[in-house]
Amino acid sequence: MDSDDGRGAKREAMASFDAAADAYLDSDVHRAGEDLDALAAWSADASRALDVACGAGHTANALAEAGVQAVVAADATPKMVRTAAANFPVAGVVADAERLPFGPGTFDAVTCRVAAHHFPDPEAFVREASRVLAPGGVFAFEDVAAPEDPGLADFVNRVETLRDGSHVEAHPLSRWETWMRDAGLAVERATAGRLDLDFADWVDRTDPPAADRERLAELVRTPEAEAAYGVTVERGEVAEFANLTALVRARKPA
Ligand SMILES: C[S@@+](CC[C@H](N)C(=O)[O-])C[C@H]1O[C@@H](n2cnc3c(N)ncnc32)[C@H](O)[C@@H]1O
């Protein structure tokens, strides 16, 4: 984090997200997935739901399709909020995940998907999610995760930062569980999963500079990559590659 409490880094990240709103709207990885289905199913009983860091709005839309009547799609990047509200039946709000502009107990469900690795203070985000939840409300969370082993976690975060300059830190599942419990939530389910990805597409999506691409191509062929990402290489090409994910359902006590 930089000396201005992460705000400079946040501004830079928002500028890159601003340019990426249309790509996120069209992205297959964001448009669908078992994680998306789980978050929507866990939140389906809510009447008021908040999706934090909504991106182009796919998770917020899944909540609306699951029957949630009032869905707020919040994101720190104004163009993402405009894209979500223009394409889906949701209300858009520009908001920082770490300082949510809603009163205590406003929502029956809070979701956040493939986004929290961009937050400089994820613990503050979890406290905010808990604060805006009504008693009995559900926090349905998914993100790219780091391995529990600290050395492999450092490796994963090095790779992710080379690929995406707006990456801050992926955390292990157990850390998310601890933060949720510390914020007064009861963890009901916590699953470490894997999301199979095409390595070349995954790198292309963020379009890193040539030198970073070369370094990524080297790093993905190391034993650490095999351990962290389940990489296999066949005839010089990366054949298998998967991101670790953390999927958690937590509840605010009634
Ligand atoms: C990969 S996209 C999210 C995808 C979306 N949740 C979905 O399911 O399709 C990541 C989003 O996080 C947002 N973001 C990053 N840092 C944020 C912060 N501190 N507060 C709110 N949104 C943030 C970015 O603007 C971007 O739209």
Tab-separated table of N, CA and C in Angstrom, residues 83-247:
chain	number	residue	atom	x	y	z
A	83	THR	N	-22.426	0.467	-16.693
A	83	THR	CA	-22.605	-0.716	-17.555
A	83	THR	C	-23.593	-1.690	-16.914
A	84	ALA	N	-23.424	-1.931	-15.610
A	84	ALA	CA	-24.327	-2.865	-14.914
A	84	ALA	C	-25.761	-2.353	-14.954
A	85	ALA	N	-25.956	-1.077	-14.638
A	85	ALA	CA	-27.325	-0.534	-14.553
A	85	ALA	C	-27.973	-0.415	-15.930
A	86	ALA	N	-27.145	-0.250	-16.978
A	86	ALA	CA	-27.705	-0.122	-18.330
A	86	ALA	C	-28.121	-1.479	-18.898
A	87	ASN	N	-27.476	-2.541	-18.451
A	87	ASN	CA	-27.722	-3.861	-19.064
A	87	ASN	C	-28.609	-4.784	-18.252
A	88	PHE	N	-28.761	-4.484	-16.952
A	88	PHE	CA	-29.474	-5.419	-16.076
A	88	PHE	C	-30.456	-4.669	-15.172
A	89	PRO	N	-31.473	-5.371	-14.639
A	89	PRO	CA	-32.483	-4.711	-13.803
A	89	PRO	C	-31.991	-4.489	-12.373
A	90	VAL	N	-30.982	-3.641	-12.232
A	90	VAL	CA	-30.366	-3.388	-10.931
A	90	VAL	C	-30.143	-1.886	-10.779
A	91	ALA	N	-30.041	-1.430	-9.527
A	91	ALA	CA	-29.731	-0.018	-9.275
A	91	ALA	C	-28.225	0.099	-9.067
A	92	GLY	N	-27.592	1.050	-9.739
A	92	GLY	CA	-26.143	1.192	-9.639
A	92	GLY	C	-25.741	2.258	-8.636
A	93	VAL	N	-24.695	1.973	-7.855
A	93	VAL	CA	-24.160	2.945	-6.891
A	93	VAL	C	-22.630	2.895	-6.963
A	94	VAL	N	-22.007	4.063	-7.104
A	94	VAL	CA	-20.541	4.102	-7.059
A	94	VAL	C	-20.121	4.069	-5.595
A	95	ALA	N	-19.358	3.055	-5.212
A	95	ALA	CA	-19.003	2.910	-3.792
A	95	ALA	C	-17.719	2.103	-3.637
A	96	ASP	N	-16.928	2.483	-2.643
A	96	ASP	CA	-15.731	1.736	-2.265
A	96	ASP	C	-16.155	0.602	-1.334
A	97	ALA	N	-15.686	-0.595	-1.621
A	97	ALA	CA	-16.046	-1.779	-0.811
A	97	ALA	C	-15.673	-1.611	0.655
A	98	GLU	N	-14.668	-0.802	0.900
A	98	GLU	CA	-14.171	-0.663	2.284
A	98	GLU	C	-14.890	0.436	3.055
A	99	ARG	N	-15.761	1.211	2.354
A	99	ARG	CA	-16.553	2.272	3.015
A	99	ARG	C	-17.920	2.306	2.350
A	100	LEU	N	-18.764	1.375	2.682
A	100	LEU	CA	-20.047	1.264	1.974
A	100	LEU	C	-21.015	2.361	2.435
A	101	PRO	N	-21.639	3.059	1.491
A	101	PRO	CA	-22.500	4.193	1.843
A	101	PRO	C	-23.940	3.764	2.177
A	102	PHE	N	-24.083	2.802	3.054
A	102	PHE	CA	-25.403	2.288	3.444
A	102	PHE	C	-25.441	2.149	4.955
A	103	GLY	N	-26.650	2.276	5.504
A	103	GLY	CA	-26.800	2.177	6.948
A	103	GLY	C	-26.723	0.737	7.424
A	104	PRO	N	-26.577	0.539	8.738
A	104	PRO	CA	-26.521	-0.818	9.305
A	104	PRO	C	-27.807	-1.584	8.982
A	105	GLY	N	-27.673	-2.855	8.651
A	105	GLY	CA	-28.838	-3.726	8.458
A	105	GLY	C	-29.666	-3.426	7.219
A	106	THR	N	-29.073	-2.793	6.187
A	106	THR	CA	-29.855	-2.403	4.997
A	106	THR	C	-30.230	-3.596	4.108
A	107	PHE	N	-29.395	-4.645	4.096
A	107	PHE	CA	-29.588	-5.720	3.105
A	107	PHE	C	-29.769	-7.092	3.767
A	108	ASP	N	-30.515	-7.974	3.077
A	108	ASP	CA	-30.655	-9.370	3.535
A	108	ASP	C	-29.564	-10.247	2.949
A	109	ALA	N	-28.904	-9.760	1.895
A	109	ALA	CA	-27.813	-10.530	1.300
A	109	ALA	C	-26.763	-9.556	0.775
A	110	VAL	N	-25.502	-9.910	0.968
A	110	VAL	CA	-24.386	-9.175	0.357
A	110	VAL	C	-23.555	-10.204	-0.399
A	111	THR	N	-23.248	-9.894	-1.665
A	111	THR	CA	-22.412	-10.793	-2.461
A	111	THR	C	-21.155	-10.047	-2.914
A	112	CYS	N	-20.141	-10.832	-3.232
A	112	CYS	CA	-18.926	-10.254	-3.814
A	112	CYS	C	-18.207	-11.390	-4.530
A	113	ARG	N	-17.914	-11.198	-5.812
A	113	ARG	CA	-17.360	-12.307	-6.620
A	113	ARG	C	-16.194	-11.809	-7.488
A	114	VAL	N	-15.157	-12.615	-7.564
A	114	VAL	CA	-13.922	-12.305	-8.325
A	114	VAL	C	-13.501	-10.847	-8.228
A	115	ALA	N	-13.398	-10.321	-7.045
A	115	ALA	CA	-13.060	-8.901	-6.919
A	115	ALA	C	-12.189	-8.569	-5.715
A	116	ALA	N	-12.328	-9.299	-4.619
A	116	ALA	CA	-11.725	-8.839	-3.360
A	116	ALA	C	-10.194	-8.857	-3.386
A	117	HIS	N	-9.587	-9.574	-4.351
A	117	HIS	CA	-8.115	-9.528	-4.454
A	117	HIS	C	-7.633	-8.158	-4.932
A	118	HIS	N	-8.561	-7.275	-5.298
A	118	HIS	CA	-8.199	-5.891	-5.658
A	118	HIS	C	-8.279	-4.947	-4.464
A	119	PHE	N	-8.777	-5.404	-3.325
A	119	PHE	CA	-9.022	-4.476	-2.213
A	119	PHE	C	-7.776	-4.362	-1.330
A	120	PRO	N	-7.290	-3.146	-1.079
A	120	PRO	CA	-6.113	-2.995	-0.198
A	120	PRO	C	-6.403	-3.376	1.252
A	121	ASP	N	-7.656	-3.220	1.702
A	121	ASP	CA	-7.973	-3.537	3.101
A	121	ASP	C	-9.193	-4.475	3.149
A	122	PRO	N	-8.958	-5.760	2.802
A	122	PRO	CA	-10.083	-6.699	2.714
A	122	PRO	C	-10.791	-6.917	4.053
A	123	GLU	N	-10.058	-6.765	5.134
A	123	GLU	CA	-10.686	-6.942	6.447
A	123	GLU	C	-11.741	-5.862	6.672
A	124	ALA	N	-11.422	-4.627	6.253
A	124	ALA	CA	-12.395	-3.518	6.382
A	124	ALA	C	-13.630	-3.823	5.528
A	125	PHE	N	-13.397	-4.396	4.342
A	125	PHE	CA	-14.533	-4.772	3.476
A	125	PHE	C	-15.438	-5.790	4.178
A	126	VAL	N	-14.854	-6.808	4.806
A	126	VAL	CA	-15.670	-7.829	5.483
A	126	VAL	C	-16.460	-7.184	6.636
A	127	ARG	N	-15.821	-6.274	7.362
A	127	ARG	CA	-16.541	-5.588	8.459
A	127	ARG	C	-17.709	-4.776	7.905
A	128	GLU	N	-17.486	-4.123	6.748
A	128	GLU	CA	-18.553	-3.337	6.130
A	128	GLU	C	-19.700	-4.240	5.653
A	129	ALA	N	-19.344	-5.381	5.057
A	129	ALA	CA	-20.382	-6.316	4.596
A	129	ALA	C	-21.228	-6.758	5.789
A	130	SER	N	-20.570	-7.045	6.897
A	130	SER	CA	-21.300	-7.485	8.095
A	130	SER	C	-22.183	-6.352	8.631
A	131	ARG	N	-21.666	-5.150	8.624
A	131	ARG	CA	-22.415	-3.999	9.167
A	131	ARG	C	-23.711	-3.748	8.377
A	132	VAL	N	-23.638	-3.823	7.030
A	132	VAL	CA	-24.828	-3.479	6.231
A	132	VAL	C	-25.814	-4.641	6.130
A	133	LEU	N	-25.436	-5.818	6.661
A	133	LEU	CA	-26.359	-6.963	6.648
A	133	LEU	C	-27.348	-6.870	7.812
A	134	ALA	N	-28.595	-7.223	7.544
A	134	ALA	CA	-29.596	-7.330	8.609
A	134	ALA	C	-29.353	-8.639	9.370
A	135	PRO	N	-29.786	-8.729	10.634
A	135	PRO	CA	-29.663	-9.999	11.367
A	135	PRO	C	-30.294	-11.137	10.553
A	136	GLY	N	-29.581	-12.254	10.468
A	136	GLY	CA	-30.071	-13.393	9.672
A	136	GLY	C	-29.657	-13.312	8.211
A	137	GLY	N	-29.078	-12.182	7.799
A	137	GLY	CA	-28.697	-11.996	6.390
A	137	GLY	C	-27.478	-12.823	6.015
A	138	VAL	N	-27.336	-13.063	4.689
A	138	VAL	CA	-26.274	-13.948	4.207
A	138	VAL	C	-25.184	-13.152	3.493
A	139	PHE	N	-23.949	-13.546	3.727
A	139	PHE	CA	-22.804	-12.999	2.989
A	139	PHE	C	-22.312	-14.110	2.081
A	140	ALA	N	-22.461	-13.918	0.768
A	140	ALA	CA	-22.108	-14.945	-0.214
A	140	ALA	C	-20.890	-14.452	-0.972
A	141	PHE	N	-19.771	-15.130	-0.784
A	141	PHE	CA	-18.476	-14.584	-1.196
A	141	PHE	C	-17.681	-15.576	-2.034
A	142	GLU	N	-17.043	-15.065	-3.074
A	142	GLU	CA	-16.118	-15.886	-3.871
A	142	GLU	C	-14.966	-15.003	-4.334
A	143	ASP	N	-13.761	-15.578	-4.367
A	143	ASP	CA	-12.640	-14.829	-4.954
A	143	ASP	C	-11.534	-15.792	-5.367
A	144	VAL	N	-10.648	-15.290	-6.199
A	144	VAL	CA	-9.392	-15.980	-6.471
A	144	VAL	C	-8.670	-16.109	-5.129
A	145	ALA	N	-8.129	-17.293	-4.844
A	145	ALA	CA	-7.507	-17.499	-3.533
A	145	ALA	C	-6.021	-17.831	-3.686
A	146	ALA	N	-5.318	-17.724	-2.568
A	146	ALA	CA	-3.910	-18.136	-2.522
A	146	ALA	C	-3.838	-19.479	-1.797
A	147	PRO	N	-2.793	-20.268	-2.075
A	147	PRO	CA	-2.612	-21.506	-1.299
A	147	PRO	C	-2.378	-21.175	0.177
A	148	GLU	N	-2.641	-22.145	1.045
A	148	GLU	CA	-2.417	-21.934	2.485
A	148	GLU	C	-0.911	-21.833	2.796
A	149	ASP	N	-0.081	-22.520	2.008
A	149	ASP	CA	1.371	-22.470	2.227
A	149	ASP	C	1.878	-21.052	1.904
A	150	PRO	N	2.558	-20.383	2.888
A	150	PRO	CA	2.945	-18.977	2.668
A	150	PRO	C	3.879	-18.774	1.470
A	151	GLY	N	4.805	-19.722	1.237
A	151	GLY	CA	5.729	-19.571	0.109
A	151	GLY	C	4.981	-19.646	-1.219
A	152	LEU	N	4.052	-20.597	-1.324
A	152	LEU	CA	3.272	-20.718	-2.565
A	152	LEU	C	2.319	-19.537	-2.720
A	153	ALA	N	1.818	-19.027	-1.587
A	153	ALA	CA	0.936	-17.849	-1.657
A	153	ALA	C	1.702	-16.655	-2.225
A	154	ASP	N	2.950	-16.473	-1.776
A	154	ASP	CA	3.775	-15.376	-2.327
A	154	ASP	C	3.981	-15.571	-3.828
A	155	PHE	N	4.229	-16.820	-4.212
A	155	PHE	CA	4.452	-17.108	-5.638
A	155	PHE	C	3.207	-16.728	-6.458
A	156	VAL	N	2.045	-17.176	-5.982
A	156	VAL	CA	0.797	-16.884	-6.706
A	156	VAL	C	0.592	-15.373	-6.819
A	157	ASN	N	0.854	-14.644	-5.740
A	157	ASN	CA	0.624	-13.200	-5.794
A	157	ASN	C	1.634	-12.507	-6.710
A	158	ARG	N	2.844	-13.084	-6.817
A	158	ARG	CA	3.832	-12.522	-7.749
A	158	ARG	C	3.346	-12.729	-9.194
A	159	VAL	N	2.869	-13.932	-9.483
A	159	VAL	CA	2.370	-14.226	-10.833
A	159	VAL	C	1.171	-13.327	-11.158
A	160	GLU	N	0.241	-13.238	-10.218
A	160	GLU	CA	-0.984	-12.459	-10.476
A	160	GLU	C	-0.664	-10.978	-10.692
A	161	THR	N	0.320	-10.460	-9.950
A	161	THR	CA	0.666	-9.043	-10.088
A	161	THR	C	1.332	-8.761	-11.431
A	162	LEU	N	2.143	-9.731	-11.902
A	162	LEU	CA	2.746	-9.558	-13.229
A	162	LEU	C	1.664	-9.546	-14.309
A	163	ARG	N	0.662	-10.392	-14.110
A	163	ARG	CA	-0.392	-10.501	-15.117
A	163	ARG	C	-1.332	-9.301	-15.085
A	164	ASP	N	-1.578	-8.776	-13.879
A	164	ASP	CA	-2.619	-7.749	-13.722
A	164	ASP	C	-2.123	-6.718	-12.705
A	165	GLY	N	-1.792	-5.539	-13.193
A	165	GLY	CA	-1.257	-4.492	-12.328
A	165	GLY	C	-2.223	-4.062	-11.240
A	166	SER	N	-3.524	-4.372	-11.396
A	166	SER	CA	-4.493	-3.958	-10.364
A	166	SER	C	-4.695	-5.041	-9.297
A	167	HIS	N	-3.961	-6.159	-9.446
A	167	HIS	CA	-4.032	-7.199	-8.412
A	167	HIS	C	-3.361	-6.679	-7.140
A	168	VAL	N	-4.019	-6.816	-6.001
A	168	VAL	CA	-3.397	-6.407	-4.733
A	168	VAL	C	-2.909	-7.653	-4.000
A	169	GLU	N	-3.807	-8.542	-3.594
A	169	GLU	CA	-3.376	-9.778	-2.934
A	169	GLU	C	-4.517	-10.795	-2.905
A	170	ALA	N	-4.194	-12.005	-3.313
A	170	ALA	CA	-5.130	-13.124	-3.120
A	170	ALA	C	-4.813	-13.732	-1.754
A	171	HIS	N	-5.842	-14.093	-1.015
A	171	HIS	CA	-5.662	-14.607	0.347
A	171	HIS	C	-6.111	-16.053	0.439
A	172	PRO	N	-5.518	-16.824	1.367
A	172	PRO	CA	-5.986	-18.202	1.543
A	172	PRO	C	-7.387	-18.242	2.157
A	173	LEU	N	-8.089	-19.319	1.865
A	173	LEU	CA	-9.463	-19.484	2.359
A	173	LEU	C	-9.549	-19.285	3.874
A	174	SER	N	-8.583	-19.850	4.616
A	174	SER	CA	-8.663	-19.789	6.083
A	174	SER	C	-8.620	-18.344	6.586
A	175	ARG	N	-7.924	-17.469	5.863
A	175	ARG	CA	-7.844	-16.063	6.288
A	175	ARG	C	-9.215	-15.385	6.132
A	176	TRP	N	-9.888	-15.699	5.029
A	176	TRP	CA	-11.241	-15.144	4.841
A	176	TRP	C	-12.172	-15.606	5.951
A	177	GLU	N	-12.062	-16.885	6.291
A	177	GLU	CA	-12.928	-17.410	7.370
A	177	GLU	C	-12.662	-16.662	8.673
A	178	THR	N	-11.378	-16.444	8.976
A	178	THR	CA	-11.021	-15.733	10.212
A	178	THR	C	-11.589	-14.316	10.194
A	179	TRP	N	-11.418	-13.615	9.067
A	179	TRP	CA	-11.925	-12.231	8.986
A	179	TRP	C	-13.442	-12.197	9.157
A	180	MET	N	-14.123	-13.170	8.583
A	180	MET	CA	-15.592	-13.185	8.692
A	180	MET	C	-16.011	-13.429	10.143
A	181	ARG	N	-15.353	-14.380	10.787
A	181	ARG	CA	-15.693	-14.649	12.204
A	181	ARG	C	-15.384	-13.417	13.053
A	182	ASP	N	-14.244	-12.783	12.790
A	182	ASP	CA	-13.875	-11.582	13.555
A	182	ASP	C	-14.899	-10.463	13.349
A	183	ALA	N	-15.573	-10.463	12.197
A	183	ALA	CA	-16.581	-9.423	11.907
A	183	ALA	C	-17.962	-9.830	12.434
A	184	GLY	N	-18.036	-10.928	13.178
A	184	GLY	CA	-19.300	-11.327	13.804
A	184	GLY	C	-20.186	-12.193	12.939
A	185	LEU	N	-19.619	-12.767	11.870
A	185	LEU	CA	-20.419	-13.628	10.992
A	185	LEU	C	-20.162	-15.099	11.335
A	186	ALA	N	-21.174	-15.929	11.140
A	186	ALA	CA	-21.011	-17.375	11.335
A	186	ALA	C	-20.736	-18.001	9.969
A	187	VAL	N	-19.606	-18.685	9.841
A	187	VAL	CA	-19.261	-19.309	8.555
A	187	VAL	C	-20.024	-20.628	8.442
A	188	GLU	N	-20.866	-20.730	7.420
A	188	GLU	CA	-21.682	-21.940	7.236
A	188	GLU	C	-21.046	-22.927	6.259
A	189	ARG	N	-20.395	-22.400	5.233
A	189	ARG	CA	-19.705	-23.253	4.252
A	189	ARG	C	-18.449	-22.542	3.794
A	190	ALA	N	-17.385	-23.291	3.641
A	190	ALA	CA	-16.141	-22.704	3.129
A	190	ALA	C	-15.472	-23.749	2.249
A	191	THR	N	-15.340	-23.444	0.974
A	191	THR	CA	-14.826	-24.422	0.018
A	191	THR	C	-13.653	-23.846	-0.750
A	192	ALA	N	-12.553	-24.590	-0.773
A	192	ALA	CA	-11.434	-24.232	-1.645
A	192	ALA	C	-11.654	-24.960	-2.959
A	193	GLY	N	-11.790	-24.198	-4.043
A	193	GLY	CA	-12.070	-24.828	-5.335
A	193	GLY	C	-10.993	-24.505	-6.357
A	194	ARG	N	-11.227	-24.987	-7.571
A	194	ARG	CA	-10.304	-24.700	-8.680
A	194	ARG	C	-11.114	-24.297	-9.894
A	195	LEU	N	-10.656	-23.268	-10.570
A	195	LEU	CA	-11.322	-22.822	-11.788
A	195	LEU	C	-10.369	-23.066	-12.953
A	196	ASP	N	-10.728	-24.057	-13.811
A	196	ASP	CA	-9.871	-24.361	-14.958
A	196	ASP	C	-9.883	-23.192	-15.933
A	197	LEU	N	-8.702	-22.803	-16.365
A	197	LEU	CA	-8.584	-21.660	-17.273
A	197	LEU	C	-7.644	-22.008	-18.412
A	198	ASP	N	-7.809	-21.310	-19.534
A	198	ASP	CA	-6.844	-21.406	-20.620
A	198	ASP	C	-5.755	-20.367	-20.320
A	199	PHE	N	-4.512	-20.849	-20.121
A	199	PHE	CA	-3.457	-19.942	-19.656
A	199	PHE	C	-3.260	-18.767	-20.620
A	200	ALA	N	-3.216	-19.048	-21.921
A	200	ALA	CA	-2.966	-17.964	-22.895
A	200	ALA	C	-4.107	-16.931	-22.857
A	201	ASP	N	-5.354	-17.411	-22.795
A	201	ASP	CA	-6.494	-16.471	-22.725
A	201	ASP	C	-6.439	-15.653	-21.443
A	202	TRP	N	-6.054	-16.343	-20.356
A	202	TRP	CA	-6.003	-15.688	-19.035
A	202	TRP	C	-5.008	-14.523	-19.064
A	203	VAL	N	-3.863	-14.741	-19.715
A	203	VAL	CA	-2.860	-13.667	-19.820
A	203	VAL	C	-3.346	-12.592	-20.796
A	204	ASP	N	-3.923	-13.023	-21.925
A	204	ASP	CA	-4.367	-12.045	-22.938
A	204	ASP	C	-5.402	-11.074	-22.371
A	205	ARG	N	-6.248	-11.584	-21.457
A	205	ARG	CA	-7.356	-10.756	-20.968
A	205	ARG	C	-6.868	-9.456	-20.314
A	206	THR	N	-5.693	-9.505	-19.680
A	206	THR	CA	-5.195	-8.288	-19.022
A	206	THR	C	-4.110	-7.604	-19.844
A	207	ASP	N	-3.631	-8.286	-20.915
A	207	ASP	CA	-2.700	-7.693	-21.860
A	207	ASP	C	-1.478	-7.045	-21.198
A	208	PRO	N	-0.690	-7.820	-20.448
A	208	PRO	CA	0.487	-7.221	-19.793
A	208	PRO	C	1.579	-6.873	-20.803
A	209	PRO	N	2.538	-5.984	-20.412
A	209	PRO	CA	3.653	-5.637	-21.304
A	209	PRO	C	4.470	-6.880	-21.668
A	210	ALA	N	5.187	-6.812	-22.802
A	210	ALA	CA	5.905	-7.984	-23.333
A	210	ALA	C	6.867	-8.594	-22.306
A	211	ALA	N	7.580	-7.744	-21.555
A	211	ALA	CA	8.567	-8.275	-20.595
A	211	ALA	C	7.853	-9.085	-19.505
A	212	ASP	N	6.674	-8.617	-19.072
A	212	ASP	CA	5.923	-9.342	-18.041
A	212	ASP	C	5.375	-10.659	-18.602
A	213	ARG	N	4.966	-10.640	-19.860
A	213	ARG	CA	4.501	-11.888	-20.503
A	213	ARG	C	5.604	-12.924	-20.527
A	214	GLU	N	6.815	-12.471	-20.874
A	214	GLU	CA	7.941	-13.420	-20.926
A	214	GLU	C	8.220	-14.010	-19.553
A	215	ARG	N	8.188	-13.155	-18.533
A	215	ARG	CA	8.446	-13.617	-17.167
A	215	ARG	C	7.349	-14.612	-16.743
A	216	LEU	N	6.096	-14.303	-17.135
A	216	LEU	CA	4.984	-15.212	-16.800
A	216	LEU	C	5.187	-16.574	-17.460
A	217	ALA	N	5.629	-16.543	-18.730
A	217	ALA	CA	5.843	-17.802	-19.452
A	217	ALA	C	6.920	-18.637	-18.756
A	218	GLU	N	7.915	-17.963	-18.165
A	218	GLU	CA	8.953	-18.698	-17.416
A	218	GLU	C	8.385	-19.233	-16.101
A	219	LEU	N	7.699	-18.350	-15.367
A	219	LEU	CA	7.218	-18.737	-14.035
A	219	LEU	C	6.229	-19.897	-14.091
A	220	VAL	N	5.424	-19.945	-15.163
A	220	VAL	CA	4.393	-20.985	-15.234
A	220	VAL	C	5.002	-22.371	-15.471
A	221	ARG	N	6.280	-22.396	-15.813
A	221	ARG	CA	6.953	-23.685	-16.039
A	221	ARG	C	7.818	-24.109	-14.849
A	222	THR	N	7.629	-23.489	-13.700
A	222	THR	CA	8.432	-23.831	-12.512
A	222	THR	C	7.682	-24.836	-11.625
A	223	PRO	N	8.416	-25.531	-10.736
A	223	PRO	CA	7.751	-26.471	-9.817
A	223	PRO	C	6.721	-25.771	-8.924
A	224	GLU	N	6.966	-24.506	-8.562
A	224	GLU	CA	5.980	-23.773	-7.738
A	224	GLU	C	4.648	-23.647	-8.484
A	225	ALA	N	4.723	-23.402	-9.790
A	225	ALA	CA	3.486	-23.265	-10.575
A	225	ALA	C	2.742	-24.596	-10.621
A	226	GLU	N	3.519	-25.689	-10.720
A	226	GLU	CA	2.884	-27.011	-10.741
A	226	GLU	C	2.122	-27.222	-9.422
A	227	ALA	N	2.768	-26.834	-8.306
A	227	ALA	CA	2.135	-27.032	-6.998
A	227	ALA	C	0.961	-26.078	-6.784
A	228	ALA	N	1.108	-24.824	-7.207
A	228	ALA	CA	0.083	-23.816	-6.893
A	228	ALA	C	-1.071	-23.831	-7.888
A	229	TYR	N	-0.776	-24.048	-9.152
A	229	TYR	CA	-1.800	-23.913	-10.201
A	229	TYR	C	-2.139	-25.248	-10.870
A	230	GLY	N	-1.506	-26.339	-10.430
A	230	GLY	CA	-1.764	-27.625	-11.088
A	230	GLY	C	-1.367	-27.597	-12.555
A	231	VAL	N	-0.315	-26.840	-12.882
A	231	VAL	CA	0.087	-26.689	-14.285
A	231	VAL	C	0.641	-28.000	-14.826
A	232	THR	N	0.242	-28.359	-16.041
A	232	THR	CA	0.960	-29.387	-16.792
A	232	THR	C	1.384	-28.782	-18.122
A	233	VAL	N	2.560	-29.183	-18.584
A	233	VAL	CA	3.083	-28.664	-19.855
A	233	VAL	C	3.242	-29.838	-20.810
A	234	GLU	N	2.677	-29.717	-22.016
A	234	GLU	CA	2.811	-30.773	-23.027
A	234	GLU	C	3.374	-30.164	-24.294
A	235	ARG	N	4.443	-30.790	-24.808
A	235	ARG	CA	5.121	-30.287	-26.013
A	235	ARG	C	5.373	-28.777	-25.937
A	236	GLY	N	5.817	-28.325	-24.764
A	236	GLY	CA	6.189	-26.921	-24.602
A	236	GLY	C	5.022	-25.981	-24.353
A	237	GLU	N	3.787	-26.499	-24.440
A	237	GLU	CA	2.609	-25.638	-24.232
A	237	GLU	C	1.978	-25.943	-22.880
A	238	VAL	N	1.415	-24.910	-22.234
A	238	VAL	CA	0.718	-25.128	-20.968
A	238	VAL	C	-0.612	-25.817	-21.273
A	239	ALA	N	-0.722	-27.092	-20.840
A	239	ALA	CA	-1.924	-27.864	-21.172
A	239	ALA	C	-3.009	-27.671	-20.117
A	240	GLU	N	-2.612	-27.670	-18.839
A	240	GLU	CA	-3.616	-27.496	-17.781
A	240	GLU	C	-3.174	-26.401	-16.835
A	241	PHE	N	-4.156	-25.633	-16.397
A	241	PHE	CA	-3.860	-24.497	-15.521
A	241	PHE	C	-5.167	-24.162	-14.806
A	242	ALA	N	-5.106	-23.964	-13.489
A	242	ALA	CA	-6.345	-23.651	-12.756
A	242	ALA	C	-6.053	-22.662	-11.640
A	243	ASN	N	-6.942	-21.713	-11.494
A	243	ASN	CA	-6.850	-20.772	-10.375
A	243	ASN	C	-7.476	-21.399	-9.138
A	244	LEU	N	-6.856	-21.162	-8.000
A	244	LEU	CA	-7.511	-21.547	-6.745
A	244	LEU	C	-8.608	-20.547	-6.445
A	245	THR	N	-9.705	-21.026	-5.869
A	245	THR	CA	-10.780	-20.100	-5.497
A	245	THR	C	-11.224	-20.363	-4.057
A	246	ALA	N	-11.775	-19.336	-3.449
A	246	ALA	CA	-12.379	-19.464	-2.120
A	246	ALA	C	-13.860	-19.130	-2.266
A	247	LEU	N	-14.716	-20.036	-1.813
A	247	LEU	CA	-16.167	-19.828	-1.897
A	247	LEU	C	-16.719	-19.992	-0.481
